[in-house]
Coordinates of C-alpha atoms in Angstrom, one line a residue:
Chain T
X86 CA 65.6 87.0 70.1
X87 CA 69.1 88.4 70.2
X88 CA 68.6 91.2 67.8
X89 CA 67.6 94.8 68.4
X90 CA 65.0 96.0 65.9
X91 CA 65.5 99.2 63.9
X92 CA 62.2 101.0 63.3
X93 CA 61.8 103.6 60.5
X94 CA 59.6 106.6 61.4
X95 CA 59.6 109.2 58.7
X96 CA 63.2 110.3 58.2
X97 CA 64.4 108.8 61.4
X98 CA 65.5 105.4 62.5
X99 CA 64.5 104.5 66.1
X100 CA 66.3 101.9 68.2
X101 CA 65.0 100.9 71.6
X102 CA 67.7 99.0 73.5
X103 CA 66.2 96.6 76.0
X104 CA 68.5 93.6 76.0
X105 CA 71.9 93.1 77.4
X106 CA 74.5 94.6 75.1
X107 CA 76.8 91.6 74.6
X108 CA 79.5 91.8 71.9
X109 CA 77.5 90.0 69.3
X110 CA 74.3 92.0 69.8
X111 CA 76.2 95.3 69.6
X112 CA 78.0 94.2 66.4
X113 CA 74.8 93.1 64.9
X114 CA 73.1 96.3 65.8
X115 CA 75.9 98.4 64.3
X116 CA 75.6 96.4 61.1
X117 CA 71.8 96.5 60.9
X118 CA 71.8 100.2 61.6
X119 CA 74.4 101.0 58.9
X120 CA 72.5 98.9 56.4
X121 CA 69.2 100.7 57.2
X122 CA 70.8 104.1 57.0
X123 CA 72.1 103.3 53.6
X124 CA 68.9 101.5 52.5
X125 CA 66.5 104.2 53.6
X126 CA 68.5 107.4 53.3
X127 CA 67.5 108.4 56.8
X128 CA 69.4 111.3 58.3
X129 CA 68.6 110.8 61.9
X130 CA 69.1 107.9 64.4
X131 CA 67.4 107.9 67.9
X132 CA 68.6 105.4 70.4
X133 CA 66.3 104.9 73.4
X134 CA 68.0 103.6 76.5
X135 CA 65.1 104.1 78.9
X136 CA 65.0 100.4 79.6
X137 CA 68.7 100.2 80.7
X138 CA 69.5 100.2 84.4
X139 CA 73.2 100.2 83.8
X140 CA 75.3 101.8 81.1
X141 CA 78.8 100.6 81.5
X142 CA 81.9 101.4 79.5
X143 CA 81.1 98.8 76.8
X144 CA 77.7 100.2 76.2
X145 CA 79.1 103.7 76.2
X146 CA 81.6 102.7 73.6
X147 CA 79.0 100.9 71.5
X148 CA 76.8 104.1 71.5
X149 CA 79.9 106.2 70.5
X150 CA 80.7 103.7 67.7
X151 CA 77.1 103.8 66.4
X152 CA 77.2 107.6 66.5
X153 CA 80.5 107.6 64.5
X154 CA 79.2 105.1 61.9
X155 CA 76.0 107.1 61.5
X156 CA 78.0 110.4 61.1
X157 CA 80.1 108.8 58.3
X158 CA 76.9 107.9 56.6
X159 CA 75.5 111.4 56.9
X160 CA 73.1 110.7 59.8
X161 CA 73.0 112.3 63.3
X162 CA 72.6 110.2 66.4
X163 CA 70.7 111.3 69.5
X164 CA 70.6 109.1 72.7
X165 CA 67.3 109.5 74.6
X166 CA 65.6 108.3 77.7
X167 CA 68.6 108.1 80.0
X168 CA 67.5 107.5 83.6
X169 CA 68.8 109.9 86.2
X170 CA 70.6 107.1 88.1
X171 CA 72.3 106.0 84.9
X172 CA 73.6 109.6 84.3
X173 CA 74.9 109.8 87.9
X174 CA 76.7 106.4 87.6
X175 CA 78.2 107.3 84.2
X176 CA 79.8 110.5 85.5
X177 CA 81.0 108.7 88.7
X178 CA 82.6 106.1 86.5
X179 CA 84.3 109.0 84.6
X180 CA 82.3 108.3 81.4
X181 CA 80.7 111.4 80.0
X182 CA 79.8 109.9 76.6
X183 CA 81.9 112.4 74.5
X184 CA 80.6 112.9 71.0
X185 CA 77.1 111.6 71.9
X186 CA 74.2 114.0 71.9
X187 CA 71.3 113.4 74.2
X188 CA 67.7 114.4 74.7
X189 CA 65.2 113.5 77.4
X190 CA 62.5 111.9 75.3
X191 CA 62.1 110.5 71.8
X192 CA 60.0 113.5 70.8
X193 CA 62.7 116.0 72.0
X194 CA 65.3 114.0 70.1
X195 CA 63.2 114.2 67.0
X196 CA 62.8 117.9 67.4
X197 CA 66.6 118.2 67.9
X198 CA 67.3 116.3 64.7
X199 CA 64.6 118.2 62.7
X200 CA 66.1 121.6 63.9
X201 CA 69.6 120.5 62.9
X202 CA 68.5 119.3 59.6
X203 CA 66.8 122.6 58.9
X204 CA 70.0 124.5 59.6
X205 CA 72.1 122.3 57.4
X206 CA 69.8 122.2 54.3
X207 CA 70.9 124.9 51.9
X208 CA 68.6 123.6 49.2
X209 CA 65.5 125.1 50.9
X210 CA 67.0 128.5 50.9
X211 CA 68.0 128.2 47.3
X212 CA 64.5 127.2 46.3
X213 CA 63.2 130.3 48.1
X214 CA 65.7 132.5 46.2
X215 CA 64.6 131.0 42.9
X216 CA 61.0 131.6 43.7
X217 CA 61.8 135.2 44.7
X218 CA 63.5 135.8 41.3
X219 CA 60.6 134.3 39.5
X220 CA 58.2 136.5 41.3
X221 CA 60.3 139.6 40.6
X222 CA 60.5 139.0 36.9
Chain Z
X270 CA 65.8 95.4 82.8
X271 CA 62.5 93.6 82.9
X272 CA 60.4 96.4 81.7
X273 CA 59.3 97.2 78.2
X274 CA 59.5 101.0 77.6
X275 CA 56.6 102.9 76.2
X276 CA 57.7 105.7 73.9
X277 CA 55.5 108.7 73.1
X278 CA 55.7 109.9 69.5
X279 CA 53.1 112.6 68.8
X280 CA 49.7 111.2 69.4
X281 CA 50.9 107.6 69.4
X282 CA 52.5 105.3 72.0
X283 CA 55.1 103.0 70.6
X284 CA 56.0 99.7 72.3
X285 CA 58.8 97.5 70.9
X286 CA 58.7 94.1 72.5
X287 CA 62.1 92.4 72.6
X288 CA 62.2 90.5 75.8
X289 CA 60.4 87.3 76.8
X290 CA 56.8 88.0 77.7
X291 CA 56.7 86.4 81.1
X292 CA 53.7 86.9 83.4
X293 CA 55.2 89.8 85.3
X294 CA 56.6 91.6 82.3
X295 CA 53.2 91.4 80.5
X296 CA 51.3 92.6 83.6
X297 CA 53.7 95.5 84.0
X298 CA 53.4 96.5 80.4
X299 CA 49.6 96.5 80.6
X300 CA 49.8 98.7 83.6
X301 CA 52.4 101.1 82.2
X302 CA 50.5 101.4 78.9
X303 CA 47.2 102.1 80.6
X304 CA 48.9 104.7 82.8
X305 CA 50.6 106.4 79.7
X306 CA 47.3 106.4 77.7
X307 CA 45.5 108.1 80.5
X308 CA 48.5 110.4 81.3
X309 CA 49.2 111.5 77.7
X310 CA 45.7 111.3 76.2
X311 CA 47.2 109.4 73.2
X312 CA 44.7 107.8 70.9
X313 CA 46.9 105.2 69.3
X314 CA 49.1 102.3 70.4
X315 CA 51.6 100.6 68.1
X316 CA 53.2 97.4 69.3
X317 CA 56.2 96.3 67.3
X318 CA 56.9 92.5 67.5
X319 CA 59.6 92.4 64.8
X320 CA 62.1 91.1 67.4
X321 CA 59.9 88.1 68.3
X322 CA 60.7 84.8 66.8
X323 CA 57.8 83.1 68.5
X324 CA 54.3 84.4 69.3
X325 CA 52.6 81.7 71.5
X326 CA 49.1 81.7 72.9
X327 CA 50.3 83.7 76.0
X328 CA 51.8 86.5 73.9
X329 CA 48.7 86.4 71.7
X330 CA 46.5 86.7 74.7
X331 CA 48.6 89.5 76.1
X332 CA 48.4 91.5 72.9
X333 CA 44.6 91.0 72.9
X334 CA 44.3 92.2 76.5
X335 CA 46.4 95.3 75.7
X336 CA 44.2 96.0 72.7
X337 CA 41.1 95.7 74.9
X338 CA 42.5 97.9 77.7
X339 CA 43.4 100.5 75.1
X340 CA 40.0 100.4 73.5
X341 CA 38.3 101.0 76.8
X342 CA 40.6 104.0 77.2
X343 CA 39.7 105.3 73.8
X344 CA 42.9 104.3 72.0
X345 CA 43.3 102.0 69.0
X346 CA 46.0 99.3 69.0
X347 CA 47.9 98.1 65.9
X348 CA 50.5 95.3 66.0
X349 CA 53.3 95.8 63.5
X350 CA 56.4 94.0 62.3
X351 CA 55.2 90.4 62.5
X352 CA 57.6 88.1 60.8
X353 CA 56.3 85.8 58.0
X354 CA 57.3 82.7 60.0
X355 CA 55.4 84.0 63.1
X356 CA 52.3 84.5 61.0
X357 CA 52.5 80.9 59.6
X358 CA 53.1 79.4 63.1
X359 CA 50.2 81.4 64.6
X360 CA 47.7 80.1 62.0
X361 CA 49.1 76.6 62.3
X362 CA 48.5 76.8 66.1
X363 CA 45.0 77.9 65.4
X364 CA 45.7 81.4 66.7
X365 CA 44.5 84.2 64.4
X366 CA 44.7 87.0 66.9
X367 CA 41.0 88.0 66.8
X368 CA 40.4 91.6 67.6
X369 CA 43.9 92.7 66.9
X370 CA 44.7 94.9 63.9
X371 CA 48.0 94.5 62.2
X372 CA 50.2 96.5 59.8
X373 CA 53.5 95.6 58.2
X374 CA 55.6 98.5 59.5
X375 CA 55.5 101.2 62.2
X376 CA 54.9 103.8 59.5
X377 CA 52.0 101.9 58.0
X378 CA 50.5 101.4 61.5
X379 CA 50.7 105.1 62.1
X380 CA 49.0 105.8 58.8
X381 CA 46.3 103.3 59.7
X382 CA 45.7 105.0 63.0
X383 CA 45.7 108.5 61.5
X384 CA 43.2 107.4 58.9
X385 CA 40.9 105.9 61.4
X386 CA 41.0 108.9 63.7
X387 CA 40.0 111.1 60.8
X388 CA 37.0 109.0 60.0
X389 CA 35.9 108.8 63.7
X390 CA 36.1 112.4 64.6
X391 CA 32.6 113.8 64.3
X392 CA 33.8 117.1 65.9
X393 CA 35.4 118.2 62.6
X394 CA 32.2 117.7 60.7
X395 CA 30.2 119.5 63.2
X396 CA 32.6 122.5 63.0
X397 CA 32.1 122.4 59.2
X398 CA 28.4 122.3 59.7
X399 CA 28.5 125.3 62.0
X400 CA 30.6 127.3 59.6
X401 CA 28.2 126.4 56.8
X402 CA 25.3 127.8 58.8
X403 CA 27.2 130.9 59.7
X404 CA 28.1 131.4 56.0
X405 CA 24.5 130.9 55.0
X406 CA 23.0 133.4 57.4

Protein backbone atom coordinates (compact mmCIF):
# COMPACT_ATOMS: atom_id res chain seq x y z
CA UNK A 1 0.00 0.00 0.00
CA UNK A 2 3.01 2.24 -0.58
CA UNK A 3 1.91 3.81 -3.79
CA UNK A 4 0.04 7.06 -4.34
CA UNK A 5 -2.67 6.58 -7.00
CA UNK A 6 -2.88 8.92 -9.98
CA UNK A 7 -6.49 9.55 -11.02
CA UNK A 8 -7.41 10.83 -14.47
CA UNK A 9 -10.32 13.27 -14.59
CA UNK A 10 -10.85 14.69 -18.03
CA UNK A 11 -7.66 16.46 -19.09
CA UNK A 12 -6.28 16.50 -15.56
CA UNK A 13 -4.36 14.03 -13.40
CA UNK A 14 -5.27 14.19 -9.72
CA UNK A 15 -2.96 13.01 -6.96
CA UNK A 16 -4.06 13.02 -3.34
CA UNK A 17 -1.07 12.60 -1.06
CA UNK A 18 -2.02 10.94 2.21
CA UNK A 19 0.90 8.73 3.14
CA UNK A 20 4.31 9.68 4.42
CA UNK A 21 6.54 10.86 1.60
CA UNK A 22 9.47 8.52 2.04
CA UNK A 23 12.16 8.37 -0.62
CA UNK A 24 10.77 5.33 -2.38
CA UNK A 25 7.19 6.60 -2.38
CA UNK A 26 8.27 9.96 -3.80
CA UNK A 27 10.36 8.37 -6.55
CA UNK A 28 7.56 5.97 -7.44
CA UNK A 29 5.07 8.84 -7.61
CA UNK A 30 7.35 10.86 -9.90
CA UNK A 31 7.71 7.85 -12.19
CA UNK A 32 3.99 6.99 -12.19
CA UNK A 33 3.03 10.58 -12.86
CA UNK A 34 5.50 10.98 -15.74
CA UNK A 35 4.20 7.72 -17.24
CA UNK A 36 0.58 8.83 -16.94
CA UNK A 37 1.24 12.28 -18.43
CA UNK A 38 2.88 10.69 -21.45
CA UNK A 39 0.28 7.91 -21.66
CA UNK A 40 -2.79 10.11 -21.37
CA UNK A 41 -1.58 13.38 -22.91
CA UNK A 42 -3.02 15.29 -19.95
CA UNK A 43 -1.94 18.91 -19.64
CA UNK A 44 -2.66 19.48 -15.98
CA UNK A 45 -1.61 17.90 -12.68
CA UNK A 46 -3.34 18.67 -9.39
CA UNK A 47 -1.69 17.54 -6.18
CA UNK A 48 -3.91 17.59 -3.12
CA UNK A 49 -2.03 17.88 0.16
CA UNK A 50 -5.02 18.49 2.43
CA UNK A 51 -4.22 15.29 4.33
CA UNK A 52 -0.71 16.44 5.20
CA UNK A 53 -0.07 17.89 8.66
CA UNK A 54 3.54 18.63 7.87
CA UNK A 55 5.30 19.67 4.68
CA UNK A 56 9.03 19.52 5.33
CA UNK A 57 11.87 20.36 2.97
CA UNK A 58 11.86 16.87 1.46
CA UNK A 59 8.17 17.03 0.58
CA UNK A 60 8.67 20.57 -0.72
CA UNK A 61 11.51 19.39 -2.92
CA UNK A 62 9.44 16.43 -4.13
CA UNK A 63 6.60 18.75 -5.12
CA UNK A 64 9.04 21.02 -6.95
CA UNK A 65 10.55 18.05 -8.79
CA UNK A 66 7.12 16.80 -9.82
CA UNK A 67 6.25 20.29 -11.10
CA UNK A 68 9.49 20.41 -13.10
CA UNK A 69 9.01 16.95 -14.61
CA UNK A 70 5.43 17.84 -15.55
CA UNK A 71 6.53 21.09 -17.15
CA UNK A 72 9.07 19.28 -19.30
CA UNK A 73 6.23 16.99 -20.41
CA UNK A 74 4.00 20.00 -21.23
CA UNK A 75 1.78 19.77 -18.16
CA UNK A 76 1.18 22.40 -15.51
CA UNK A 77 1.12 21.48 -11.81
CA UNK A 78 -1.03 23.07 -9.12
CA UNK A 79 -0.77 22.15 -5.45
CA UNK A 80 -4.11 22.42 -3.65
CA UNK A 81 -5.58 21.99 -0.18
CA UNK A 82 -2.69 23.30 1.89
CA UNK A 83 -3.69 23.74 5.51
CA UNK A 84 -3.18 27.16 7.08
CA UNK A 85 -0.82 25.69 9.69
CA UNK A 86 1.26 24.07 6.96
CA UNK A 87 1.62 27.39 5.14
CA UNK A 88 2.73 29.11 8.34
CA UNK A 89 5.27 26.41 9.17
CA UNK A 90 6.62 26.39 5.61
CA UNK A 91 7.35 30.10 5.66
CA UNK A 92 8.79 29.89 9.17
CA UNK A 93 11.14 27.19 7.87
CA UNK A 94 12.16 29.52 5.05
CA UNK A 95 10.48 27.32 2.44
CA UNK A 96 8.20 29.25 0.12
CA UNK A 97 7.85 26.53 -2.53
CA UNK A 98 9.33 28.52 -5.43
CA UNK A 99 8.09 27.47 -8.85
CA UNK A 100 5.01 25.78 -7.41
CA UNK A 101 1.56 27.19 -8.08
CA UNK A 102 -1.13 26.75 -5.51
CA UNK A 103 -4.91 26.97 -5.23
CA UNK A 104 -7.20 26.51 -2.26
CA UNK A 105 -9.32 23.64 -3.56
CA UNK A 106 -9.30 21.05 -6.33
CA UNK A 107 -12.02 22.97 -8.16
CA UNK A 108 -10.09 26.25 -8.03
CA UNK A 109 -6.99 24.39 -9.22
CA UNK A 110 -8.94 22.99 -12.16
CA UNK A 111 -10.25 26.46 -12.99
CA UNK A 112 -6.68 27.81 -12.88
CA UNK A 113 -5.44 25.10 -15.25
CA UNK A 114 -8.40 25.55 -17.61
CA UNK A 115 -7.83 29.31 -17.75
CA UNK A 116 -4.13 28.91 -18.45
CA UNK A 117 -4.76 26.38 -21.14
CA UNK A 118 -7.19 28.70 -22.84
CA UNK A 119 -4.63 31.47 -23.01
CA UNK A 120 -1.96 29.19 -24.43
CA UNK A 121 -4.01 27.44 -27.13
CA UNK A 122 -3.55 29.40 -30.35
CA UNK A 123 -5.37 26.65 -32.30
CA UNK A 124 -8.77 27.82 -31.13
CA UNK A 125 -8.21 31.32 -32.40
CA UNK A 126 -6.99 30.02 -35.72
CA UNK A 127 -10.14 27.96 -36.08
CA UNK A 128 -12.22 31.04 -35.42
CA UNK A 129 -10.25 32.97 -38.01
CA UNK A 130 -10.81 30.22 -40.58
CA UNK A 131 -14.51 30.18 -39.87
CA UNK A 132 -14.66 33.93 -40.24
CA UNK A 133 -13.02 33.71 -43.65
CA UNK A 134 -15.43 31.00 -44.74
CA UNK A 135 -18.37 33.11 -43.62
CA UNK A 136 -17.08 36.15 -45.47
CA UNK A 137 -16.55 34.38 -48.80
CA UNK B 1 -2.32 12.09 9.02
CA UNK B 2 -5.11 9.69 9.95
CA UNK B 3 -7.85 11.28 7.96
CA UNK B 4 -9.00 10.56 4.43
CA UNK B 5 -9.64 13.82 2.55
CA UNK B 6 -12.93 14.38 0.76
CA UNK B 7 -12.45 16.36 -2.46
CA UNK B 8 -15.30 18.21 -4.15
CA UNK B 9 -15.27 18.17 -7.95
CA UNK B 10 -18.36 19.74 -9.40
CA UNK B 11 -21.40 17.85 -8.13
CA UNK B 12 -19.30 14.91 -6.94
CA UNK B 13 -17.32 14.14 -3.81
CA UNK B 14 -14.18 12.12 -4.44
CA UNK B 15 -12.51 10.00 -1.78
CA UNK B 16 -9.24 8.20 -2.48
CA UNK B 17 -8.59 5.60 0.19
CA UNK B 18 -4.88 4.96 0.66
CA UNK B 19 -4.40 4.36 4.34
CA UNK B 20 -5.34 1.37 6.44
CA UNK B 21 -9.02 1.42 7.28
CA UNK B 22 -8.87 1.18 11.03
CA UNK B 23 -12.01 1.70 13.10
CA UNK B 24 -11.34 5.34 13.86
CA UNK B 25 -10.38 6.23 10.30
CA UNK B 26 -13.51 4.59 8.93
CA UNK B 27 -15.78 6.34 11.44
CA UNK B 28 -14.12 9.68 10.75
CA UNK B 29 -14.53 9.20 7.00
CA UNK B 30 -18.22 8.35 7.39
CA UNK B 31 -18.73 11.48 9.46
CA UNK B 32 -16.69 13.75 7.15
CA UNK B 33 -18.49 12.44 4.10
CA UNK B 34 -21.95 12.88 5.62
CA UNK B 35 -21.02 16.44 6.63
CA UNK B 36 -19.73 17.26 3.16
CA UNK B 37 -22.78 15.78 1.40
CA UNK B 38 -25.06 17.92 3.54
CA UNK B 39 -22.79 20.98 3.32
CA UNK B 40 -22.27 20.88 -0.44
CA UNK B 41 -25.51 19.33 -1.66
CA UNK B 42 -23.53 16.93 -3.85
CA UNK B 43 -25.46 14.01 -5.31
CA UNK B 44 -22.59 11.68 -6.08
CA UNK B 45 -19.77 10.04 -4.12
CA UNK B 46 -16.86 8.29 -5.80
CA UNK B 47 -14.58 6.14 -3.67
CA UNK B 48 -11.30 5.20 -5.28
CA UNK B 49 -9.71 2.04 -3.88
CA UNK B 50 -6.96 1.62 -6.47
CA UNK B 51 -4.35 1.99 -3.73
CA UNK B 52 -5.74 -0.92 -1.72
CA UNK B 53 -4.05 -4.30 -2.02
CA UNK B 54 -6.58 -5.93 0.26
CA UNK B 55 -10.28 -5.35 0.81
CA UNK B 56 -11.34 -7.42 3.80
CA UNK B 57 -14.76 -7.78 5.34
CA UNK B 58 -14.27 -4.67 7.50
CA UNK B 59 -13.42 -2.48 4.52
CA UNK B 60 -16.30 -4.05 2.60
CA UNK B 61 -18.67 -3.24 5.44
CA UNK B 62 -17.31 0.30 5.68
CA UNK B 63 -17.93 0.85 1.97
CA UNK B 64 -21.46 -0.53 2.33
CA UNK B 65 -22.12 1.77 5.31
CA UNK B 66 -20.85 4.78 3.40
CA UNK B 67 -23.09 3.88 0.45
CA UNK B 68 -26.09 3.56 2.79
CA UNK B 69 -25.41 6.87 4.56
CA UNK B 70 -25.00 8.60 1.19
CA UNK B 71 -28.23 7.10 -0.10
CA UNK B 72 -30.13 8.39 2.92
CA UNK B 73 -28.70 11.84 2.14
CA UNK B 74 -29.77 11.58 -1.51
CA UNK B 75 -26.34 10.81 -2.94
CA UNK B 76 -25.27 7.79 -4.97
CA UNK B 77 -21.98 6.01 -4.27
CA UNK B 78 -19.73 4.34 -6.82
CA UNK B 79 -16.58 2.44 -5.88
CA UNK B 80 -13.89 2.70 -8.54
CA UNK B 81 -10.38 1.44 -9.24
CA UNK B 82 -10.66 -2.03 -7.78
CA UNK B 83 -7.65 -4.15 -8.67
CA UNK B 84 -8.28 -7.49 -10.39
CA UNK B 85 -6.61 -9.36 -7.53
CA UNK B 86 -8.85 -7.61 -5.01
CA UNK B 87 -11.96 -8.63 -6.93
CA UNK B 88 -10.79 -12.25 -7.03
CA UNK B 89 -10.00 -12.32 -3.32
CA UNK B 90 -13.31 -10.67 -2.44
CA UNK B 91 -15.33 -13.31 -4.24
CA UNK B 92 -13.17 -16.11 -2.85
CA UNK B 93 -13.90 -14.75 0.64
CA UNK B 94 -17.60 -14.81 -0.19
CA UNK B 95 -17.85 -11.02 -0.19
CA UNK B 96 -19.54 -9.66 -3.28
CA UNK B 97 -20.13 -6.14 -1.91
CA UNK B 98 -23.93 -6.21 -2.19
CA UNK B 99 -25.52 -2.79 -2.60
CA UNK B 100 -22.30 -1.23 -3.83
CA UNK B 101 -21.99 -0.06 -7.41
CA UNK B 102 -18.62 -0.16 -9.11
CA UNK B 103 -16.89 1.31 -12.13
CA UNK B 104 -13.39 0.77 -13.48
CA UNK B 105 -12.12 4.35 -13.33
CA UNK B 106 -13.04 7.69 -11.78
CA UNK B 107 -14.16 8.97 -15.18
CA UNK B 108 -16.45 5.98 -15.78
CA UNK B 109 -17.83 6.41 -12.26
CA UNK B 110 -18.58 10.05 -12.99
CA UNK B 111 -20.29 9.08 -16.23
CA UNK B 112 -22.39 6.50 -14.37
CA UNK B 113 -23.48 9.06 -11.78
CA UNK B 114 -24.23 11.68 -14.43
CA UNK B 115 -26.35 9.20 -16.40
CA UNK B 116 -28.29 8.11 -13.32
CA UNK B 117 -28.96 11.65 -12.30
CA UNK B 118 -30.37 12.41 -15.69
CA UNK B 119 -32.79 9.50 -15.51
CA UNK B 120 -33.93 10.29 -12.00
CA UNK B 121 -34.62 14.00 -12.39
CA UNK B 122 -38.37 14.28 -12.96
CA UNK B 123 -38.12 18.10 -12.70
CA UNK B 124 -36.72 18.36 -16.21
CA UNK B 125 -39.60 16.41 -17.67
CA UNK B 126 -42.10 18.51 -15.80
CA UNK B 127 -40.52 21.66 -17.16
CA UNK B 128 -40.80 20.21 -20.64
CA UNK B 129 -44.42 19.35 -20.02
CA UNK B 130 -45.14 22.89 -18.82
CA UNK B 131 -43.46 24.34 -21.85
CA UNK B 132 -45.43 22.03 -24.10
CA UNK B 133 -48.66 23.24 -22.51
CA UNK B 134 -47.62 26.87 -22.91
CA UNK B 135 -46.77 26.26 -26.54
CA UNK B 136 -50.07 24.55 -27.19
CA UNK B 137 -52.24 27.30 -25.69
